[in-house]
Amino acid sequence: MDYVLALDQGTTSSRAIAFDREGRVAAIAQREFRQIFPQPGWVEHDPREIWATQHAVALDVIAQVGGAARIACVGITNQRETAVLWDRATGQPVANAIVWQDRRTAGRCDELRARGLARVVQQRTGLVIDAYFSGTKLEWLLDHVPGARARAEAGELAFGTVDSWLVWNLTGGRVHATDASNASRTMLFNLRTGAWDADMLKLLRIPAAVLPRVEASSGEIAETEPSLLGAALPITGIAGDQQAATFGQACWSPGMAKNTYGTGCFMLMNTGAQRVPSRNRLLTTVGWRGPQGQTNLAYCLEGSVFVAGATVQWLRDGLQIIQSAAEVESLAAQVDDTDDVYLVPAFVGLGTPDWDARARGTLVGMTRGTGRAHIARAALEAIALQSADVFAAMARDSQIALRELRVDGGASRNNLLMQMQADFLGVPVVRPQVTETTALGAAYLAGLATGFWRDADEIALQWQADRRFEPRLGEGERQAKLARWREAVECAKGWARP
């Protein structure tokens, strides 16, 4: 058994990667699936497509490495807050999945905040009240799918984030489970007790019978149905994508931080066994939990940027000013600056630190001289500037002067963007040699549970830097840029009225 199989189920594609004992990619496969937009601000996926694409790429990778006998164990990482509701008897979804980007429950969240519940929700769950999280999505499904609430109360339906949906299908419907990192993103999980919160369930009218059991992120979780992957393989690691990336970046000491540049941007800082309550609208979340409950437990502070790499996709598919995402770097490099043009990509609202579900995408500062290159450069700057807002909030909350930022995700390969990020942060940005850190983190969690890797010290040695980007902007110029960006953000706020 020479490999760990990581299933990396993302927002726009399903991937599978086999890692060897040195943490190197031995085989990889990827398939995209449909993005469904029924109304402005609504985003859905077909859960059957998620499973079909994930199953297909898993089989592809297993074949590439010589069969299931070469696989020691399976780790799962996933798009997190996306809500799936399915029939326990048939295994079929009762509706499309509501994706983490979806804003249909923004009005419900407004109501909860108006009732003065923001503080109690943060104290219990570590989260702000926002449509981003799974709780109000599940409530919406139970209210709007005919008969769903009664069936859920009768125990006929199962809810889960995407990891639970995959575990259910991988085990042939035998196991309904999630891990603590994914559970902590639902707005239904109590960080202090490490269990589902009865008061949050009552508030959102969620029957406990619909929920999965909460397992450790690293440990014996389930075993796959032999006919699906060619053998009964142990599933021994699960973590939400951003927690998995933090683990894969070897950010195991309090104060270490990473940023993942995918569809969105997600910055996490390890705070160890300490739950740090945020005063700056960050999220307190479970990083990962070991097999003995509180043993090997890590919490994180997190800032969430909803639209990052998706901004470049919009340039390609919406504006059609580039033909491929890779072109954005060379186009943006054709000009030295944006000529005071700012793009605020609030297409699905704003995340940290603004949390404005009614903000919308805004392009400001254009003149007759504004061209494609200025807009492309503004798009890249927007990704880095949103992350700089999160970084500043994180430093204030943690009272730690962050010395560097480790980066990963597809857009981290864009050298111009990474230089912008270092400039706007004022600290070095470090890109590792292996940028598949989300899948790698899931593999590490699974492999540690089975002895594939001996301990964390062994795999920490595998982390190697590829390139270090040092800041070049002077402090005065950096602060002026950040201030001008905040002016642009104010222009985007509150645009979509009820």
Coordinates of C-alpha atoms in Angstrom, one line a residue, residues 20-495:
D20 CA 3.1 8.9 -1.9
R21 CA 5.0 8.6 1.4
E22 CA 7.0 11.7 0.5
G23 CA 3.8 13.8 0.1
R24 CA 4.3 14.0 -3.7
V25 CA 1.5 13.8 -6.2
A26 CA 1.6 10.3 -7.9
A27 CA -1.7 10.6 -9.9
I28 CA -4.4 13.2 -10.3
A29 CA -7.8 13.5 -12.1
Q30 CA -10.3 16.3 -12.2
R31 CA -13.8 16.9 -13.6
E32 CA -15.9 20.0 -13.6
F33 CA -19.7 20.0 -13.0
R34 CA -22.5 22.4 -13.6
Q35 CA -23.1 25.7 -11.7
I36 CA -26.8 26.4 -11.5
F37 CA -28.1 29.9 -11.0
P38 CA -31.9 29.8 -10.6
Q39 CA -32.2 33.5 -9.6
P40 CA -29.8 36.4 -8.9
G41 CA -27.9 35.6 -5.8
W42 CA -28.9 31.9 -5.8
V43 CA -26.3 29.2 -6.5
E44 CA -27.0 25.5 -6.6
H45 CA -25.4 22.2 -7.5
D46 CA -26.9 18.8 -8.4
P47 CA -25.7 16.5 -5.7
R48 CA -25.9 13.6 -8.1
E49 CA -23.3 15.3 -10.4
I50 CA -21.1 15.9 -7.4
W51 CA -21.1 12.2 -6.5
A52 CA -20.8 11.1 -10.2
T53 CA -17.8 13.3 -10.9
Q54 CA -16.1 12.4 -7.6
H55 CA -16.6 8.7 -8.1
A56 CA -15.3 8.9 -11.7
V57 CA -12.0 10.7 -10.7
A58 CA -11.4 8.4 -7.8
L59 CA -11.6 5.4 -10.1
D60 CA -9.4 7.2 -12.6
V61 CA -6.6 7.8 -10.0
I62 CA -6.9 4.3 -8.6
A63 CA -6.4 2.9 -12.1
Q64 CA -3.4 5.2 -12.6
V65 CA -1.6 3.9 -9.5
G66 CA -2.3 0.2 -10.3
G67 CA -5.5 -0.6 -8.4
A68 CA -7.1 -0.4 -5.1
A69 CA -4.6 -2.7 -3.5
R70 CA -2.1 0.1 -3.7
I71 CA -4.3 2.5 -1.6
A72 CA -3.7 2.5 2.2
C73 CA -6.7 4.8 3.1
V74 CA -8.9 7.6 1.9
G75 CA -9.1 11.2 3.0
I76 CA -12.0 13.6 2.1
T77 CA -11.9 17.4 1.8
N78 CA -14.8 19.4 0.5
Q79 CA -16.5 22.7 -0.2
R80 CA -17.9 23.4 3.3
E81 CA -21.1 25.2 3.9
T82 CA -23.0 23.8 0.9
A83 CA -26.1 22.0 2.2
V84 CA -27.4 18.7 0.9
L85 CA -30.7 17.1 1.9
W86 CA -31.5 13.5 0.8
D87 CA -33.9 10.6 1.3
R88 CA -32.4 7.9 3.6
A89 CA -34.3 5.1 1.9
T90 CA -33.4 5.9 -1.7
G91 CA -30.2 7.9 -1.3
Q92 CA -31.6 10.4 -3.7
P93 CA -31.4 14.2 -3.0
V94 CA -34.8 15.9 -2.5
A95 CA -33.6 19.1 -4.0
N96 CA -30.5 20.7 -5.4
A97 CA -27.7 21.5 -3.0
I98 CA -27.6 25.1 -1.8
V99 CA -24.1 26.3 -2.3
W100 CA -22.1 28.2 0.2
Q101 CA -22.2 31.3 -2.1
D102 CA -26.0 31.3 -2.2
R103 CA -27.6 34.4 -0.6
R104 CA -31.3 33.4 -0.6
T105 CA -31.5 33.4 3.2
A106 CA -30.0 36.9 3.6
G107 CA -33.5 38.2 4.7
R108 CA -33.8 35.4 7.3
C109 CA -30.4 36.4 8.7
D110 CA -31.4 40.0 8.8
E111 CA -34.4 38.9 11.0
L112 CA -32.1 37.0 13.4
R113 CA -29.8 39.9 13.8
A114 CA -32.7 42.3 14.3
R115 CA -33.8 40.1 17.2
G116 CA -30.4 40.7 18.9
L117 CA -29.1 37.2 18.5
A118 CA -25.7 38.0 16.9
R119 CA -23.9 37.8 20.2
V120 CA -25.3 34.5 21.4
V121 CA -24.8 32.9 18.0
Q122 CA -21.1 34.0 18.0
Q123 CA -20.7 32.8 21.6
R124 CA -22.1 29.3 20.9
T125 CA -20.9 28.7 17.3
G126 CA -18.0 31.1 16.8
L127 CA -19.7 32.4 13.6
V128 CA -21.5 35.6 12.5
I129 CA -25.1 35.3 11.4
D130 CA -24.9 35.1 7.6
A131 CA -26.4 33.2 4.7
Y132 CA -23.0 31.8 4.0
F133 CA -23.4 29.1 6.7
S134 CA -25.5 25.9 6.4
G135 CA -28.0 26.4 9.1
T136 CA -30.4 28.8 7.4
K137 CA -29.9 26.9 4.1
L138 CA -31.2 23.7 5.8
E139 CA -34.1 25.6 7.4
W140 CA -35.0 27.0 3.9
L141 CA -35.0 23.5 2.4
L142 CA -37.2 22.1 5.2
D143 CA -39.6 25.0 4.6
H144 CA -39.7 25.0 0.8
V145 CA -39.4 21.3 -0.3
P146 CA -42.9 19.9 -0.1
G147 CA -43.3 17.6 3.0
A148 CA -39.6 17.9 3.9
R149 CA -40.0 19.1 7.5
A150 CA -42.4 16.4 8.5
R151 CA -40.3 13.7 6.8
A152 CA -37.1 15.1 8.5
E153 CA -38.9 15.0 11.9
A154 CA -39.8 11.4 11.2
G155 CA -36.2 10.5 10.5
E156 CA -36.7 9.8 6.8
L157 CA -34.3 12.5 5.5
A158 CA -30.6 13.1 6.0
F159 CA -28.8 16.4 6.0
G160 CA -25.1 16.9 5.4
T161 CA -22.4 19.1 4.1
V162 CA -20.7 17.7 1.0
D163 CA -18.4 15.5 3.0
S164 CA -21.4 13.7 4.6
W165 CA -22.9 13.2 1.1
L166 CA -19.7 11.6 -0.1
V167 CA -19.4 9.3 2.9
W168 CA -23.0 8.2 2.5
N169 CA -22.4 7.3 -1.1
L170 CA -19.0 5.8 -0.6
T171 CA -20.4 3.5 2.1
G172 CA -23.5 2.5 0.1
G173 CA -25.7 4.4 2.6
R174 CA -24.4 2.7 5.7
V175 CA -22.7 5.7 7.3
H176 CA -24.1 9.2 8.0
A177 CA -21.2 11.2 9.4
T178 CA -19.3 14.4 9.3
D179 CA -16.2 15.7 11.1
A180 CA -15.8 18.5 13.6
S181 CA -14.3 21.0 11.2
N182 CA -17.3 20.8 8.8
A183 CA -19.8 20.7 11.6
S184 CA -18.4 23.9 13.0
R185 CA -19.4 25.7 9.7
T186 CA -23.1 24.9 10.0
M187 CA -24.1 27.5 12.7
L188 CA -25.6 24.5 14.5
F189 CA -22.5 23.3 16.3
N190 CA -21.4 24.4 19.8
L191 CA -17.7 25.0 19.9
R192 CA -17.5 24.6 23.7
T193 CA -19.2 21.3 24.0
G194 CA -18.1 19.9 20.6
A195 CA -21.6 18.7 19.8
W196 CA -24.8 19.9 18.0
D197 CA -26.3 22.8 19.9
A198 CA -29.9 22.1 21.0
D199 CA -30.7 25.9 21.3
M200 CA -29.5 26.6 17.8
L201 CA -31.5 23.6 16.5
K202 CA -34.6 25.1 18.2
L203 CA -33.9 28.6 16.9
L204 CA -33.8 27.4 13.3
R205 CA -36.4 24.6 13.8
I206 CA -34.0 21.8 12.8
P207 CA -34.9 18.3 13.9
A208 CA -31.9 16.5 15.4
A209 CA -32.9 13.3 13.5
V210 CA -31.7 14.9 10.3
L211 CA -28.1 15.5 11.4
P212 CA -25.0 13.3 10.9
R213 CA -22.9 12.1 13.8
V214 CA -19.8 14.1 14.4
E215 CA -16.5 12.2 14.1
A216 CA -12.8 13.2 14.5
S217 CA -11.0 14.7 11.6
S218 CA -8.4 12.0 11.8
G219 CA -9.4 8.5 12.9
E220 CA -11.5 5.5 11.9
I221 CA -14.6 6.9 10.3
A222 CA -16.0 4.4 7.8
E223 CA -15.1 1.9 5.2
T224 CA -16.1 2.1 1.5
E225 CA -18.4 -0.3 -0.2
P226 CA -16.0 -2.7 -1.9
S227 CA -17.8 -2.6 -5.3
L228 CA -17.4 1.2 -5.6
L229 CA -13.6 1.5 -5.6
G230 CA -12.5 -2.0 -6.1
A231 CA -11.9 -2.8 -2.4
A232 CA -13.1 -1.9 1.1
L233 CA -10.9 1.1 1.8
P234 CA -10.8 2.8 5.2
I235 CA -12.0 6.4 5.3
T236 CA -9.7 7.9 8.0
G237 CA -9.6 11.6 7.4
I238 CA -12.2 14.3 6.8
A239 CA -11.8 18.1 6.9
G240 CA -13.4 21.1 5.3
D241 CA -11.2 22.4 2.5
Q242 CA -9.8 25.4 4.3
Q243 CA -8.9 23.5 7.4
A244 CA -7.4 20.7 5.3
A245 CA -5.3 23.3 3.5
T246 CA -4.1 24.7 6.8
F247 CA -3.1 21.2 7.9
G248 CA -1.4 20.6 4.5
Q249 CA 0.6 23.8 4.9
A250 CA 2.0 22.5 8.2
C251 CA 0.5 25.5 10.1
W252 CA 0.5 23.5 13.3
S253 CA 1.8 26.1 15.7
P254 CA -0.4 28.9 17.1
G255 CA 0.2 32.1 15.1
M256 CA 0.9 30.4 11.8
A257 CA -1.4 31.4 8.9
K258 CA -2.3 30.5 5.4
N259 CA -4.4 31.8 2.6
T260 CA -6.0 29.7 -0.1
Y261 CA -6.8 31.3 -3.5
G262 CA -9.6 29.3 -5.0
T263 CA -13.1 30.3 -6.0
G264 CA -12.9 32.5 -2.9
C265 CA -10.0 33.3 -0.6
F266 CA -9.9 31.8 2.9
M267 CA -7.3 32.9 5.5
L268 CA -6.9 30.8 8.6
M269 CA -4.6 31.3 11.6
N270 CA -4.0 28.4 14.0
T271 CA -4.8 29.5 17.6
G272 CA -4.1 26.0 19.1
A273 CA -6.4 24.7 21.8
Q274 CA -7.6 28.3 22.6
R275 CA -10.9 29.4 21.1
V276 CA -10.3 33.1 20.3
P277 CA -13.5 35.1 20.2
S278 CA -13.3 37.7 17.4
R279 CA -13.9 41.4 18.0
N280 CA -13.4 42.2 14.3
R281 CA -16.0 40.0 12.6
L282 CA -13.7 37.0 12.0
L283 CA -14.9 33.5 12.5
T284 CA -13.8 31.1 15.2
T285 CA -13.8 27.6 13.9
V286 CA -12.6 24.1 14.6
G287 CA -9.3 23.5 12.6
W288 CA -9.3 19.7 13.2
R289 CA -9.9 17.2 16.0
G290 CA -8.0 14.0 16.7
P291 CA -9.5 10.6 17.6
Q292 CA -9.7 11.2 21.3
G293 CA -12.1 14.2 21.2
Q294 CA -10.1 17.1 22.7
T295 CA -6.7 15.4 22.0
N296 CA -4.9 17.1 19.1
L297 CA -7.6 19.7 18.9
A298 CA -6.9 22.9 17.1
Y299 CA -9.0 26.0 16.6
C300 CA -8.5 28.6 14.0
L301 CA -9.5 32.2 13.3
E302 CA -10.8 32.5 9.8
G303 CA -11.6 35.3 7.3
S304 CA -13.6 34.5 4.2
V305 CA -13.5 36.3 0.9
F306 CA -16.4 35.0 -1.2
V307 CA -15.1 35.9 -4.7
A308 CA -11.4 35.6 -5.6
G309 CA -10.5 33.3 -8.4
A310 CA -14.2 33.6 -9.5
T311 CA -13.3 37.2 -10.4
V312 CA -11.0 35.9 -13.1
Q313 CA -13.6 33.5 -14.3
W314 CA -16.0 36.5 -14.6
L315 CA -13.4 38.3 -16.8
R316 CA -13.3 35.2 -19.0
D317 CA -17.0 34.2 -19.1
G318 CA -18.8 37.4 -18.3
L319 CA -16.8 40.2 -19.8
Q320 CA -15.0 37.9 -22.2
I321 CA -11.8 40.1 -22.1
I322 CA -9.6 37.0 -21.7
Q323 CA -10.0 33.5 -23.2
S324 CA -8.4 31.6 -20.4
A325 CA -7.7 32.3 -16.7
A326 CA -4.0 32.0 -17.3
E327 CA -4.1 35.1 -19.6
V328 CA -5.0 37.5 -16.8
E329 CA -1.4 37.8 -15.5
S330 CA 0.1 38.9 -18.8
L331 CA -2.8 41.2 -19.6
A332 CA -2.6 42.9 -16.2
A333 CA 1.2 43.3 -16.5
Q334 CA 0.6 45.5 -19.6
V335 CA 0.0 48.5 -17.4
D336 CA 2.0 49.6 -14.3
D337 CA -1.1 50.5 -12.3
T338 CA -4.9 50.5 -12.5
D339 CA -5.0 54.3 -13.1
D340 CA -7.2 54.6 -9.9
V341 CA -9.7 52.0 -11.2
Y342 CA -11.1 49.6 -8.5
L343 CA -13.1 46.5 -8.9
V344 CA -15.1 45.3 -5.8
P345 CA -16.2 41.7 -6.8
A346 CA -19.1 41.6 -4.4
F347 CA -21.1 39.4 -6.8
V348 CA -22.6 37.4 -3.9
G349 CA -22.1 40.0 -1.2
L350 CA -19.1 40.7 1.0
G351 CA -17.6 38.4 3.6
T352 CA -15.0 39.3 6.2
P353 CA -14.8 41.9 7.6
D354 CA -17.9 43.6 6.2
W355 CA -20.5 40.8 6.1
D356 CA -22.8 42.6 3.8
A357 CA -25.1 40.2 1.9
R358 CA -26.6 43.0 0.0
A359 CA -23.4 44.4 -1.5
R360 CA -22.9 43.8 -5.2
G361 CA -20.1 43.9 -7.7
T362 CA -18.9 47.5 -8.4
L363 CA -16.3 48.9 -10.9
V364 CA -15.4 52.5 -10.0
G365 CA -12.9 55.1 -11.3
M366 CA -13.2 54.4 -15.0
T367 CA -12.4 57.1 -17.6
R368 CA -12.3 57.0 -21.4
G369 CA -8.7 55.9 -21.1
T370 CA -9.6 52.7 -19.1
G371 CA -8.9 49.5 -21.0
R372 CA -8.9 45.8 -20.6
A373 CA -5.5 45.7 -18.9
H374 CA -6.6 48.2 -16.3
I375 CA -9.7 46.1 -15.5
A376 CA -7.6 42.9 -15.4
R377 CA -5.1 44.5 -13.0
A378 CA -7.9 45.8 -10.8
A379 CA -9.3 42.3 -10.7
L380 CA -6.0 40.9 -9.4
E381 CA -5.6 43.8 -7.0
A382 CA -9.1 43.1 -5.6
I383 CA -8.2 39.6 -4.7
A384 CA -5.1 40.8 -2.8
L385 CA -6.9 43.8 -1.2
Q386 CA -9.7 41.7 0.1
S387 CA -7.2 39.4 1.7
A388 CA -5.3 42.4 3.2
D389 CA -8.6 43.4 5.0
V390 CA -8.8 39.9 6.5
F391 CA -5.1 39.9 7.5
A392 CA -5.5 43.2 9.3
A393 CA -8.5 42.0 11.2
M394 CA -6.7 38.8 12.2
A395 CA -3.7 40.7 13.6
R396 CA -6.0 42.8 15.7
D397 CA -7.9 39.8 17.1
S398 CA -4.9 37.6 17.8
Q399 CA -2.7 40.4 19.0
I400 CA 0.0 38.6 17.1
A401 CA 2.2 40.4 14.5
L402 CA 2.0 37.8 11.7
R403 CA 5.5 37.4 10.2
E404 CA 4.6 35.7 6.9
L405 CA 1.7 34.2 5.0
R406 CA 1.8 30.8 3.4
V407 CA -0.3 30.6 0.2
D408 CA -1.8 27.9 -1.9
G409 CA -4.6 27.3 -4.4
G410 CA -4.7 27.7 -8.2
A411 CA -4.3 31.5 -8.2
S412 CA -1.2 31.3 -6.0
R413 CA 0.7 30.3 -9.1
N414 CA 0.1 33.8 -10.4
N415 CA 3.4 35.6 -9.6
L416 CA 2.0 39.1 -10.2
L417 CA -0.9 38.4 -7.8
M418 CA 1.4 37.1 -5.1
Q419 CA 3.7 40.1 -5.4
M420 CA 0.6 42.3 -5.0
Q421 CA -0.3 40.3 -1.9
A422 CA 3.1 40.9 -0.3
D423 CA 2.9 44.6 -1.2
F424 CA -0.5 45.1 0.3
L425 CA 0.2 43.0 3.4
G426 CA 3.6 44.4 4.1
V427 CA 5.0 40.9 5.0
P428 CA 6.5 38.1 2.9
V429 CA 4.2 35.7 1.1
V430 CA 5.6 32.1 0.8
R431 CA 4.4 29.6 -1.8
P432 CA 5.2 25.9 -1.2
Q433 CA 6.6 23.5 -3.8
V434 CA 3.4 21.4 -3.5
T435 CA 0.4 23.8 -4.0
E436 CA -2.2 21.0 -3.8
T437 CA -2.3 21.6 0.0
T438 CA -6.0 21.1 0.4
A439 CA -5.9 17.5 -0.9
L440 CA -2.6 17.0 0.8
G441 CA -4.0 18.0 4.2
A442 CA -6.8 15.5 3.8
A443 CA -4.3 12.8 2.9
Y444 CA -2.1 13.7 5.9
L445 CA -5.1 13.5 8.3
A446 CA -6.0 10.1 6.8
G447 CA -2.5 8.8 6.7
L448 CA -1.7 9.7 10.3
A449 CA -4.7 7.7 11.5
T450 CA -3.4 4.6 9.8
G451 CA 0.3 4.9 10.5
F452 CA 1.1 5.6 6.8
W453 CA 3.0 8.6 8.2
R454 CA 4.5 8.1 11.7
D455 CA 3.7 11.6 13.2
A456 CA 3.4 15.3 12.4
D457 CA 7.2 15.8 12.7
E458 CA 7.8 13.4 9.8
I459 CA 5.4 15.2 7.5
A460 CA 6.5 18.7 8.6
L461 CA 9.8 17.9 7.0
Q462 CA 8.1 17.5 3.6
W463 CA 6.9 21.1 3.5
Q464 CA 9.3 23.1 1.3
A465 CA 9.1 26.6 0.0
D466 CA 9.0 27.2 -3.8
R467 CA 9.2 31.0 -3.8
R468 CA 9.2 33.9 -1.3
F469 CA 7.7 37.2 -2.3
E470 CA 9.0 40.2 -0.4
P471 CA 7.0 43.4 -0.1
R472 CA 8.2 46.3 -2.2
L473 CA 5.7 49.1 -1.5
G474 CA 6.7 51.7 1.0
E475 CA 4.4 51.9 4.1
G476 CA 2.9 55.3 3.2
E477 CA 2.0 54.1 -0.3
R478 CA 0.6 50.8 1.1
Q479 CA -1.7 52.6 3.5
A480 CA -2.9 55.0 0.9
K481 CA -3.8 52.1 -1.4
L482 CA -5.7 50.3 1.4
A483 CA -7.6 53.5 2.2
R484 CA -8.6 54.1 -1.4
W485 CA -9.7 50.5 -1.6
R486 CA -12.0 51.0 1.4
E487 CA -13.6 53.9 -0.4
A488 CA -14.4 51.6 -3.3
V489 CA -15.9 49.0 -0.9
E490 CA -18.2 51.6 0.5
C491 CA -19.6 52.2 -3.0
A492 CA -20.6 48.5 -3.3
K493 CA -22.4 48.1 0.0
G494 CA -26.1 47.7 0.4
W495 CA -26.9 47.8 -3.3

